[in-house]
């Protein structure tokens, strides 16, 4: 107990644990915890299964590519019609924003303002417009960004008049959504094709932390679905 404790290295991506490791967590009686590498089949012949494993992070994103994974995720969400389930939460969030904005405006109107304060407010407003705050890496996980992503997917799916089961129609819808997401996430066109990787990376992060909802990637057998509904 007086020795320096060993710690297991952990990470959100696969490949951190490479060897079998043992950690003693109790002396009397002696209890050990084993940390083992994750195990996958050596060859994944089913493309759909491989993409699903990559969505969960079991396979490194770089193996498949963030853009390709993001497009697959969009096709999955569209096939489940997930964006339609966000409509009420989107409307509620926008209603809260309007209410908060009105309250702030009422407070500002009630405050007596001097000429100096008015000049200061105008200067700060112009400064914010000319020099917008740069986006941080973690900003795409904030509520307002999640709302923009959900709105973009809902609007594009609502205006879609094609067949979701048709491969070409689905590809066309995903293309539109990728452009809308790039605009919503404010990813510069100067990045070129590299920008699509950023779109995929940010979309994957939102999915993995649960900001787009919780989903089972595999369809349950009909018997299992009936049992769940009965329970």
Short mmCIF file of N, CA and C in Angstrom, two decimals, residues 21 31 36 38 44 47 51-52 59 61 64 67 81 90 95 99 111-112 136-137 139 162 164 213 215:
data_model
loop_
_atom_site.label_atom_id
_atom_site.label_comp_id
_atom_site.label_asym_id
_atom_site.label_seq_id
_atom_site.Cartn_x
_atom_site.Cartn_y
_atom_site.Cartn_z
N UNK A 21 -2.12 -6.27 -18.73
CA UNK A 21 -1.55 -5.62 -17.55
C UNK A 21 -2.34 -6.01 -16.31
N UNK A 31 -6.25 -9.06 -4.45
CA UNK A 31 -7.19 -8.93 -5.57
C UNK A 31 -6.49 -8.14 -6.67
N UNK A 36 -6.98 -5.66 -20.40
CA UNK A 36 -6.62 -6.36 -21.63
C UNK A 36 -6.96 -5.50 -22.85
N UNK A 38 -8.63 -4.54 -26.36
CA UNK A 38 -9.89 -4.93 -26.99
C UNK A 38 -9.64 -5.94 -28.10
N UNK A 44 -12.94 -7.91 -41.15
CA UNK A 44 -14.36 -7.54 -41.16
C UNK A 44 -14.80 -7.50 -42.61
N UNK A 47 -19.11 -4.70 -44.90
CA UNK A 47 -18.84 -3.26 -44.88
C UNK A 47 -19.73 -2.53 -43.89
N UNK A 51 -18.51 -0.24 -40.65
CA UNK A 51 -18.84 1.17 -40.46
C UNK A 51 -19.54 1.40 -39.12
N UNK A 52 -20.36 0.46 -38.72
CA UNK A 52 -21.02 0.58 -37.41
C UNK A 52 -20.01 0.51 -36.28
N UNK A 59 -13.03 1.13 -34.12
CA UNK A 59 -12.01 1.21 -35.17
C UNK A 59 -11.61 2.66 -35.30
N UNK A 61 -10.87 6.27 -36.47
CA UNK A 61 -11.53 7.06 -37.51
C UNK A 61 -10.68 7.20 -38.75
N UNK A 64 -11.14 4.60 -41.65
CA UNK A 64 -12.28 4.77 -42.55
C UNK A 64 -12.29 6.18 -43.16
N UNK A 67 -14.83 12.02 -42.95
CA UNK A 67 -15.89 12.45 -43.86
C UNK A 67 -16.80 11.28 -44.23
N UNK A 81 -35.21 8.47 -39.50
CA UNK A 81 -36.00 9.70 -39.41
C UNK A 81 -35.83 10.38 -38.06
N UNK A 90 -36.36 21.51 -30.51
CA UNK A 90 -35.85 22.67 -31.24
C UNK A 90 -36.78 23.87 -31.03
N UNK A 95 -37.90 29.05 -28.45
CA UNK A 95 -38.82 29.85 -27.64
C UNK A 95 -38.11 30.40 -26.40
N UNK A 99 -37.47 34.37 -25.46
CA UNK A 99 -37.88 34.89 -24.14
C UNK A 99 -36.71 35.56 -23.42
N UNK A 111 -32.67 50.67 -18.13
CA UNK A 111 -31.49 51.32 -17.57
C UNK A 111 -31.31 52.72 -18.17
N UNK A 112 -31.09 53.73 -17.33
CA UNK A 112 -30.77 55.05 -17.86
C UNK A 112 -29.37 55.04 -18.46
N UNK A 136 -13.50 27.59 -30.60
CA UNK A 136 -12.60 26.65 -29.94
C UNK A 136 -12.95 25.23 -30.36
N UNK A 137 -12.03 24.31 -30.01
CA UNK A 137 -12.24 22.90 -30.38
C UNK A 137 -13.49 22.35 -29.72
N UNK A 139 -16.14 24.07 -28.76
CA UNK A 139 -17.34 24.88 -28.95
C UNK A 139 -18.44 24.14 -29.70
N UNK A 162 -37.51 13.01 -51.98
CA UNK A 162 -37.07 11.79 -52.63
C UNK A 162 -37.41 10.56 -51.82
N UNK A 164 -36.11 7.77 -49.32
CA UNK A 164 -35.05 7.49 -48.38
C UNK A 164 -34.45 6.10 -48.56
N UNK A 213 -28.84 12.18 -29.51
CA UNK A 213 -29.75 11.13 -29.05
C UNK A 213 -29.03 9.80 -28.90
N UNK A 215 -28.94 5.79 -29.79
CA UNK A 215 -29.42 4.90 -30.84
C UNK A 215 -28.78 3.53 -30.72
#
